[in-house]
Short mmCIF file of C-alpha atoms in Angstrom, two decimals:
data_model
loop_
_atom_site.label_atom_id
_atom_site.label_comp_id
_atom_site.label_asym_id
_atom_site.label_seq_id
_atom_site.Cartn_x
_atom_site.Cartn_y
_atom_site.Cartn_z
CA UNK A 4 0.48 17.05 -7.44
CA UNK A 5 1.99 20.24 -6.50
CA UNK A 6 -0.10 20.64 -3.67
CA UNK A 7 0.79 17.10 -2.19
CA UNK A 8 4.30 17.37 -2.78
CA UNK A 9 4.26 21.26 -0.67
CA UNK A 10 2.30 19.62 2.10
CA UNK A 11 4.19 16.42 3.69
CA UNK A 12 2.29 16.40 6.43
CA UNK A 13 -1.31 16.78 5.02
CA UNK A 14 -0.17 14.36 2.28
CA UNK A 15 1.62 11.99 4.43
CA UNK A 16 -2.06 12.09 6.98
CA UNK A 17 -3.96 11.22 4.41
CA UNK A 18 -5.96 7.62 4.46
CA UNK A 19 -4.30 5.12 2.31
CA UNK A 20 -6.55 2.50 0.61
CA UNK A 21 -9.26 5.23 0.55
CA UNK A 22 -9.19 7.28 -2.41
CA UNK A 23 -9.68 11.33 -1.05
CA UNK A 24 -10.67 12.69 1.96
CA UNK A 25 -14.06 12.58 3.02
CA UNK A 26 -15.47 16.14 1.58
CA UNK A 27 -18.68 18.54 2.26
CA UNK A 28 -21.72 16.67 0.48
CA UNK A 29 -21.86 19.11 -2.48
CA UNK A 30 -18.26 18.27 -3.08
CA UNK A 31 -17.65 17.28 -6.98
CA UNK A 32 -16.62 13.67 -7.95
CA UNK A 33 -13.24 12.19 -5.64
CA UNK A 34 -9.95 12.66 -6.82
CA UNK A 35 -7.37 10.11 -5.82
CA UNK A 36 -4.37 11.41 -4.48
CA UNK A 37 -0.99 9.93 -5.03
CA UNK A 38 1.02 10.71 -1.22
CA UNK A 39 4.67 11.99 -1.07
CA UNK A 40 4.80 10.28 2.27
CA UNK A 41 1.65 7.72 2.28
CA UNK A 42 0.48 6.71 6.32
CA UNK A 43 -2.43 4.53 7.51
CA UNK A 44 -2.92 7.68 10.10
CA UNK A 45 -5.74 10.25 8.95
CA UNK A 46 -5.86 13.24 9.27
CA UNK A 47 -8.53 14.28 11.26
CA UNK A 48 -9.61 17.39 9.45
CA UNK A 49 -11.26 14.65 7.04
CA UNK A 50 -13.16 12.86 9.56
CA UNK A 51 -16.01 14.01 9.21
CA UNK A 52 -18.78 14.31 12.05
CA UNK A 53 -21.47 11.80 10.29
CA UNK A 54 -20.20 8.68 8.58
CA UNK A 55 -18.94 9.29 5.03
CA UNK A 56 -18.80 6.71 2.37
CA UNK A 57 -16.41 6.25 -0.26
CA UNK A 58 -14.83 3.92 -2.43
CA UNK A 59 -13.74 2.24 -6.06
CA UNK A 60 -14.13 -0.15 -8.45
CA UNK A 61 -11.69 -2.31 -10.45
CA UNK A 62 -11.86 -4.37 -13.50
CA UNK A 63 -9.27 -6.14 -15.31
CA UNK A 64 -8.36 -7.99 -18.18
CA UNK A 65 -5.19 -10.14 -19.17
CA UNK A 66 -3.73 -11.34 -22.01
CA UNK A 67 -0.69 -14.22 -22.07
CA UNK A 68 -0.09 -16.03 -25.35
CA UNK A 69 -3.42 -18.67 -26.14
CA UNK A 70 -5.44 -16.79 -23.28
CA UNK A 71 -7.31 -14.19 -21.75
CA UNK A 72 -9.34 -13.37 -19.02
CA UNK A 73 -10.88 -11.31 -17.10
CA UNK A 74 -11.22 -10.30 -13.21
CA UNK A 75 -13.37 -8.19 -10.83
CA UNK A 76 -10.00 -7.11 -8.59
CA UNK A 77 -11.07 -4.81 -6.63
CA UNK A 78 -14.91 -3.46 -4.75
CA UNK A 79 -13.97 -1.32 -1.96
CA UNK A 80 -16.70 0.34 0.30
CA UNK A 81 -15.41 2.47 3.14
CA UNK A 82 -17.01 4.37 6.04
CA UNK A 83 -15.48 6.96 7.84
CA UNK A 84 -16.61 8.93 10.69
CA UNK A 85 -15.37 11.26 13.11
CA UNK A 86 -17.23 12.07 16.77
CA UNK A 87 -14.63 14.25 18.14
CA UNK A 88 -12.35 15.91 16.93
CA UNK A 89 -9.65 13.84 18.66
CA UNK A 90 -11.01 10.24 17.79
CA UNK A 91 -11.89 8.53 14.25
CA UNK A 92 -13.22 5.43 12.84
CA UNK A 93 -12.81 3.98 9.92
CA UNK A 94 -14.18 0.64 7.96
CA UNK A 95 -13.12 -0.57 4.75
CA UNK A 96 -14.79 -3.66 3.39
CA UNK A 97 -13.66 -5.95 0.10
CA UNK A 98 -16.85 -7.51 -2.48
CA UNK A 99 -14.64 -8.48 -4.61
CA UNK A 100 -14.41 -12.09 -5.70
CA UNK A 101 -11.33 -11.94 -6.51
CA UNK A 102 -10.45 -10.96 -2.44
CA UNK A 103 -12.97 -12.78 -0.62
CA UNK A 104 -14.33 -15.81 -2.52
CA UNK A 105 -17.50 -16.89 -2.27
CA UNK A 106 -20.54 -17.38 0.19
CA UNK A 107 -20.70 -21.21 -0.38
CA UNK A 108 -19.08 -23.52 -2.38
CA UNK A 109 -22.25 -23.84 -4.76
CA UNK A 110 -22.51 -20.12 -4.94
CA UNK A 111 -22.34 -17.70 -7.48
CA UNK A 112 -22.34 -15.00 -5.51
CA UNK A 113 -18.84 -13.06 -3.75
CA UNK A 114 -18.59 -12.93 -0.09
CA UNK A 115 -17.29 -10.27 1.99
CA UNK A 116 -13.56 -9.58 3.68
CA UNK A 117 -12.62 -7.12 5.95
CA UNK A 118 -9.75 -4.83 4.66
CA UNK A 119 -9.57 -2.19 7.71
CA UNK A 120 -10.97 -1.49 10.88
CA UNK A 121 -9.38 0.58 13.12
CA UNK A 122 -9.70 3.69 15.82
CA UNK A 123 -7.33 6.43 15.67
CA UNK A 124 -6.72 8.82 18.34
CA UNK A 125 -5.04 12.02 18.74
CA UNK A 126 -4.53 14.66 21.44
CA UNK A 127 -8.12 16.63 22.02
CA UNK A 128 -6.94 20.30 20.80
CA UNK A 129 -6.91 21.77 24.09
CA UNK A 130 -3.80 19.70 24.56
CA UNK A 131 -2.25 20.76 21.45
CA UNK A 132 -2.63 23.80 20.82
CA UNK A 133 -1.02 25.47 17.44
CA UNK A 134 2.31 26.05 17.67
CA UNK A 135 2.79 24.17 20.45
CA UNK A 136 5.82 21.32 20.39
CA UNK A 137 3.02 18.94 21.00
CA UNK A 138 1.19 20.13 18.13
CA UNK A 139 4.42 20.22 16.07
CA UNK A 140 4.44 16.51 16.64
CA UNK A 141 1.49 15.54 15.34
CA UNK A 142 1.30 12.08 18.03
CA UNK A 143 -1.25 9.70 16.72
CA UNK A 144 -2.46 6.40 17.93
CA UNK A 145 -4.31 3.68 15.59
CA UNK A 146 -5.56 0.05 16.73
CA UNK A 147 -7.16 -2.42 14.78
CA UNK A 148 -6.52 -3.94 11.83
CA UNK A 149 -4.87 -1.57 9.04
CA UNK A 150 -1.85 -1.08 6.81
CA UNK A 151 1.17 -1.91 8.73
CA UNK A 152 3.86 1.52 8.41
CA UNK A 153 6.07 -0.46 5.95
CA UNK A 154 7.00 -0.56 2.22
CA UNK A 155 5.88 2.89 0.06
CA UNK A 156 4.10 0.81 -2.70
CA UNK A 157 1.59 -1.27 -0.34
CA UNK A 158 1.30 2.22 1.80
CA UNK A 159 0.04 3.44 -1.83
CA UNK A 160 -3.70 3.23 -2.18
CA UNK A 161 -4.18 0.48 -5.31
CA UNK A 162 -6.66 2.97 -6.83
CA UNK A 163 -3.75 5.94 -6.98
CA UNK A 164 -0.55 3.24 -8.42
CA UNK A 165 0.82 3.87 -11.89
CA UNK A 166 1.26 0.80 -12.80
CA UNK A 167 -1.47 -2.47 -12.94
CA UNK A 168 0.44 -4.70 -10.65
CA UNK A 169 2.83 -3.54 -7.20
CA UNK A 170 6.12 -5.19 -7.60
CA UNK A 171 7.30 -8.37 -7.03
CA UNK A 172 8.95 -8.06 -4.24
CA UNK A 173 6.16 -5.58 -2.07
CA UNK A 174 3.36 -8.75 -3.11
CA UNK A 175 5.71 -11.54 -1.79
CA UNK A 176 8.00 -10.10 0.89
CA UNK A 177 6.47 -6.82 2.26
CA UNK A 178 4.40 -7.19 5.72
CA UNK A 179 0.55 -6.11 5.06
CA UNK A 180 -2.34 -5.41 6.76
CA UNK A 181 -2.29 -6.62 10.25
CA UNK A 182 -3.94 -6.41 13.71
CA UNK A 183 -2.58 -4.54 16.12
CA UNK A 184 -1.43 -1.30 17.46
CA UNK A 185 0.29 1.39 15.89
CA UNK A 186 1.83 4.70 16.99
CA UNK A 187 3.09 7.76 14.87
CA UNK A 188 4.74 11.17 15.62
CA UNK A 189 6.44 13.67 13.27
CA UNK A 190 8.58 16.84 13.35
CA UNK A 191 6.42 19.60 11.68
CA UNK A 192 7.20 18.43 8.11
CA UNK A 193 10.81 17.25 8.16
CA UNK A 194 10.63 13.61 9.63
CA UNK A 195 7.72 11.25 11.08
CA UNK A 196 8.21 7.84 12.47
CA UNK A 197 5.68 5.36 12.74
CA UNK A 198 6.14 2.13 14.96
CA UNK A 199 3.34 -0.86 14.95
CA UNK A 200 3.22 -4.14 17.06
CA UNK A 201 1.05 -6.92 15.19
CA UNK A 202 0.20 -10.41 15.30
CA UNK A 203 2.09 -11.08 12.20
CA UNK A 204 -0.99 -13.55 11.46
CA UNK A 205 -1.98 -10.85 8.41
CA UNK A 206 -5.32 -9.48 8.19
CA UNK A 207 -9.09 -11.09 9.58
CA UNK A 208 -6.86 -13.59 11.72
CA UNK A 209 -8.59 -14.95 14.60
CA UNK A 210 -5.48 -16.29 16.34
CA UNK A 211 -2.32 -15.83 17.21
CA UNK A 212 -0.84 -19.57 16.42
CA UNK A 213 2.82 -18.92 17.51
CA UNK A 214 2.07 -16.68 20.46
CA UNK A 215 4.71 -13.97 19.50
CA UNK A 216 4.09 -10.38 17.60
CA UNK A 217 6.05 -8.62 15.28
CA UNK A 218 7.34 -5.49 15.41
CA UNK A 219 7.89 -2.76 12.79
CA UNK A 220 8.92 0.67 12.31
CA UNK A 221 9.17 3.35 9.50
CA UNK A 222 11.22 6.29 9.00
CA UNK A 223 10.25 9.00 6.81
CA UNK A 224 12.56 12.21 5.97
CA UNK A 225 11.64 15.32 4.22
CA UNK A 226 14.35 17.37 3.08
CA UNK A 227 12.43 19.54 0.67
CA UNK A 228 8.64 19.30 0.24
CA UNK A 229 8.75 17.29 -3.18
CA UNK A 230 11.53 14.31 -2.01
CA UNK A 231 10.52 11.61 0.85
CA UNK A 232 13.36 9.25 1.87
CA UNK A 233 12.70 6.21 3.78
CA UNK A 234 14.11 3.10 5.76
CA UNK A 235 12.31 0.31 7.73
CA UNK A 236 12.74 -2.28 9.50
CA UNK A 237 10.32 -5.42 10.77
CA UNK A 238 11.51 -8.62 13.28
CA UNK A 239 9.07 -11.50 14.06
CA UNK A 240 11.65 -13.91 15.93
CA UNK A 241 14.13 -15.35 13.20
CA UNK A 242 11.93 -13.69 10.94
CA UNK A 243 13.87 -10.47 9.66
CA UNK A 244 13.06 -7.74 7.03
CA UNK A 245 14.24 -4.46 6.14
CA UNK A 246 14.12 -1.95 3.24
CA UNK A 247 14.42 1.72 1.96
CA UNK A 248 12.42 3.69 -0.94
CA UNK A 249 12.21 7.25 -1.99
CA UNK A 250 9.44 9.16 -3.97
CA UNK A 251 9.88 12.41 -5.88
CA UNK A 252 6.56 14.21 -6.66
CA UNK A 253 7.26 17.29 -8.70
CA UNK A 254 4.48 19.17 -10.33
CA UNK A 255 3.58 16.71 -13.67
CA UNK A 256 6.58 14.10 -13.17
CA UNK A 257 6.72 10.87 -10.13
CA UNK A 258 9.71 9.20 -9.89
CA UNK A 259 10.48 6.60 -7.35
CA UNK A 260 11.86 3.30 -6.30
CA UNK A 261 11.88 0.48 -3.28
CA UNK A 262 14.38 -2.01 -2.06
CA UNK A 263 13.00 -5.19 0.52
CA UNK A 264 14.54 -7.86 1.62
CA UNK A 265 13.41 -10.76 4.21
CA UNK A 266 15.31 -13.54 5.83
CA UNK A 267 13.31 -15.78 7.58
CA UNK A 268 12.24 -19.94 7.95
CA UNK A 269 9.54 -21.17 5.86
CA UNK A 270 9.18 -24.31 7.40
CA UNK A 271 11.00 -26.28 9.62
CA UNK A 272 13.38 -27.36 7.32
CA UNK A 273 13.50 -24.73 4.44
CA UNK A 274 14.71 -21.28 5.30
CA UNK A 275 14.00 -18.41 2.40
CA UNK A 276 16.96 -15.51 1.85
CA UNK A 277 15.18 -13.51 -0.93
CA UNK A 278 15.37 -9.62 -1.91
CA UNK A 279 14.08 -7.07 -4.63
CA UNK A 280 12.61 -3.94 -5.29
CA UNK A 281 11.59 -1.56 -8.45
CA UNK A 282 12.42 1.99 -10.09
CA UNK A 283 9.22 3.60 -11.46
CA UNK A 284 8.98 6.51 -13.58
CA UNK A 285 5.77 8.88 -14.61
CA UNK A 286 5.23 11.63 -16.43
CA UNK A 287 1.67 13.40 -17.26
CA UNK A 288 2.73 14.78 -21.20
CA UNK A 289 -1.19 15.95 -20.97
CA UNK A 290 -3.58 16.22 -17.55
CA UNK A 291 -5.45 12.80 -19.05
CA UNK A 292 -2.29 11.15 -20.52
CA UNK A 293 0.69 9.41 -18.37
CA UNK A 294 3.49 7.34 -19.72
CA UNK A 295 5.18 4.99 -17.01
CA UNK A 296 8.40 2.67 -17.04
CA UNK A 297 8.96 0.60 -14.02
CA UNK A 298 11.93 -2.01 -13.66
CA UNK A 299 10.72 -4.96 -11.32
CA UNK A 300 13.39 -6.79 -10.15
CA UNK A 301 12.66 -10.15 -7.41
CA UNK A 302 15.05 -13.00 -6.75
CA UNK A 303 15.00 -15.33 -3.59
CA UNK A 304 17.45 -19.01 -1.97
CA UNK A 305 15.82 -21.39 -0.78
CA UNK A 306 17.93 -23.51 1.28
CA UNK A 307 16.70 -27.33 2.64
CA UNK A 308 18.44 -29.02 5.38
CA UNK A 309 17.06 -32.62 6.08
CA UNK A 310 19.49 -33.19 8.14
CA UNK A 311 20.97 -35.43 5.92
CA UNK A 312 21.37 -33.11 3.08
CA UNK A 313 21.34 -29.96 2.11
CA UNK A 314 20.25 -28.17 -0.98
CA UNK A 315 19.46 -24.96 -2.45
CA UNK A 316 17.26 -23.65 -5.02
CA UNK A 317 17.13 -19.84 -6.07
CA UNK A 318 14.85 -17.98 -8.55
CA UNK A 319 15.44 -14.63 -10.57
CA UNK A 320 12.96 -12.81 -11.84
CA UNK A 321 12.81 -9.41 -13.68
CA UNK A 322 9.75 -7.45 -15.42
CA UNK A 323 10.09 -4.48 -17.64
CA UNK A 324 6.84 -2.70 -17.25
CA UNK A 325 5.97 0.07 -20.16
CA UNK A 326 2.51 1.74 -19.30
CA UNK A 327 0.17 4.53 -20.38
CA UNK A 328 -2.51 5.66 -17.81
CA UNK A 329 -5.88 7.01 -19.46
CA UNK A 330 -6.94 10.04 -17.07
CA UNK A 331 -10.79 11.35 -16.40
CA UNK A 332 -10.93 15.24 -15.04
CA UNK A 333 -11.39 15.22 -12.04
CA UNK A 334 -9.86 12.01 -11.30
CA UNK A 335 -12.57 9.59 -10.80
CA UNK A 336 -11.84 7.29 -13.53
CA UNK A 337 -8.64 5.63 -14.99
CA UNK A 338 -8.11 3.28 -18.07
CA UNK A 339 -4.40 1.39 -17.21
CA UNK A 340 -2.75 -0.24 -20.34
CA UNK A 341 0.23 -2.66 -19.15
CA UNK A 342 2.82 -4.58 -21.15
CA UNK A 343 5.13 -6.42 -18.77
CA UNK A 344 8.02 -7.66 -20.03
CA UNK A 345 8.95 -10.87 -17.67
CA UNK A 346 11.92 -12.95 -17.57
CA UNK A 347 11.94 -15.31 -14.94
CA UNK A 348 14.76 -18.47 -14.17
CA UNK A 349 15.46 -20.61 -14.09
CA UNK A 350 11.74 -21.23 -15.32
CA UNK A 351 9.61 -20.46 -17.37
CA UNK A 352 11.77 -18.16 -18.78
CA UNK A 353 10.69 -14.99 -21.17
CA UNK A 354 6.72 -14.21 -21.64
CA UNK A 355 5.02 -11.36 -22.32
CA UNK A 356 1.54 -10.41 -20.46
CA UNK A 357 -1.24 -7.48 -21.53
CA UNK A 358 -3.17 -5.51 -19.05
CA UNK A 359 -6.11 -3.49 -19.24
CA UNK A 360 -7.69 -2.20 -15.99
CA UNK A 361 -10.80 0.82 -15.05
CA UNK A 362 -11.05 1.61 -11.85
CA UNK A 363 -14.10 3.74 -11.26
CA UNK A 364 -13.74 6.21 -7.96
CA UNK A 365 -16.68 7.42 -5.87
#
């Protein structure tokens, strides 16, 4: 932790969604990484020259009152590769059932969906050499599909979050993975701004059905090398979101929190005002034991105009998370135990919900 939060810009380089950086083959088991400053850029230090595989594994179960279940969440593989110093790949697939369904209706077995696939690009060394103000800047270019440079909790890789479930508000407002192009620069390790143009179609689209893109952008501040501040901003046509977040990561203790909110049509008659965000708070008492509390706040308007009447209809929604995260040394395997406290109105009002999920790392 200590090392992430005195390195922005190695931290904030890192891939997101894959859980270290690609390391010499005698390398020990992966540790995930939780980013001050989480990026879908790489740095390319951890291409490496001959594709590199990686990836995790996530089980969970969940308990509401009368039931229980349980769910393969998560099967990411991922392949990266670097042939030049200047110019990287990367490849992230999803077995999952849970993502990608399944190969025919009558099967038993789980199909396949592509999670990322992008090129990234970066001056060739002999343009930027150290200490020079390009250098400094660290200008990178991605295209493809990938995490677009929006909320801190999506940005997150889901094998490094504290808690079980992202919050309410990143899962139903928060732009995702999307196809397009992206471009990111950054001022040694004080500031980096990322900008993307996308479909706005989400991820594996194979059109473009209303012909326009959205565009987004992310700013990141450093003022010390353990605090990230953030605000960000994304406009598809009448569609209109923006949001903040900060991150503390100080030696054994995260704290952090997100605000989104999105105005935009739903159909042509229904426009959605809606808004939330969390406050999270970890602690590691022992290297294999972390307490978390995380307040999870959503609420949205609905507003229909038939042209003969109008009506509204809003929702509120609030969880009280209280965690414990089960640690392996090194970091290749964690046991997350989850009681979320929900209260949501108008309906169905106060439940409680158990959650036990292992994710294995490799």
């Amino acid at each position: 932790m200590a090392t992430v939060a005195s390195c922005c810009w190695s931290a904030q380089a890192l891939a997101q969604d894959t859980t270290r950086a690609a390391p010499p083959p005698a390398a020990p088991a992966p540790t995930p990484t939780y980013l001050l400053n989480p990026s879908p850029v790489i740095n390319m230090r951890f291409y490496p020259s001959k594709p590199a595989l990686s990836g995790y594994v996530s089980g969970r179960m969940t308990h509401v009152v009368g039931a229980t279940g349980f769910l393969l969440n998560r099967g990411r593989l991922t392949v990266q590769v670097g042939p030049k110093p200047f110019f990287g790949i990367k490849i992230q697939g999803d077995f999952s059932g849970a993502q990608s369904g399944k190969l025919r209706a009558d099967s038993t077995v789980a199909g396949f969906s592509l999670t990322d696939a992008y090129v990234q690009l970066v001056p060739p060394p002999d343009w930027a050499p150290a200490g020079s103000v390009l250098a400094q800047l660290h200008p990178a270019i991605v295209a493809g599909q990938f995490k677009t440079p929006y909320s801190l909790e999506y940005l997150t890789s889901f094998a490094s979050l504290k808690t079980v479930d992202r919050s309410q508000a990143v899962d139903r407002l928060s732009q995702k993975r999307d196809i397009g192009a992206m471009a990111q620069v950054g001022w040694v390790r004080f500031a980096t701004l990322s900008g993307a143009v996308v479909n706005g179609e989400g991820p594996n689209a194979t059109s473009n059905a209303d012909k326009s893109q959205m565009l987004l952008s992310r700013l990141t501040i450093t003022p010390v090398s353990f605090l990230a501040l953030s605000a960000k901003v994304a406009r598809e046509g009448a569609d209109h979101a923006w949001g903040y977040d900060g991150r503390i990561v100080w030696r054994a203790l995260t704290v952090e929190g997100e605000g989104l909110y999105r105005k935009r049509a739903t159909s042509s008659t229904v426009n959605l005002d809606a808004g939330g965000g969390y406050a999270l708070v970890a602690y590691k008492i022992l290297p294999w034991l972390e307490p978390v509390y995380k307040y999870d706040r959503y609420w949205d308007t609905r507003t229909t105009n038939t042209g003969s009447a109008v009506t509204t209809a809003s929702t509120h929604s609030t969880w009280n998370v209280f965690g414990v995260n089960l640690l392996s040394s090194p970091e290749w395997l964690r046991l997350q135990l989850d009681w979320e406290r929900r209260n949501v109105e108008p309906t169905p009002g106060r439940t409680n919900v158990y959650l036990a999920q292992l994710i294995a790392i490799f």
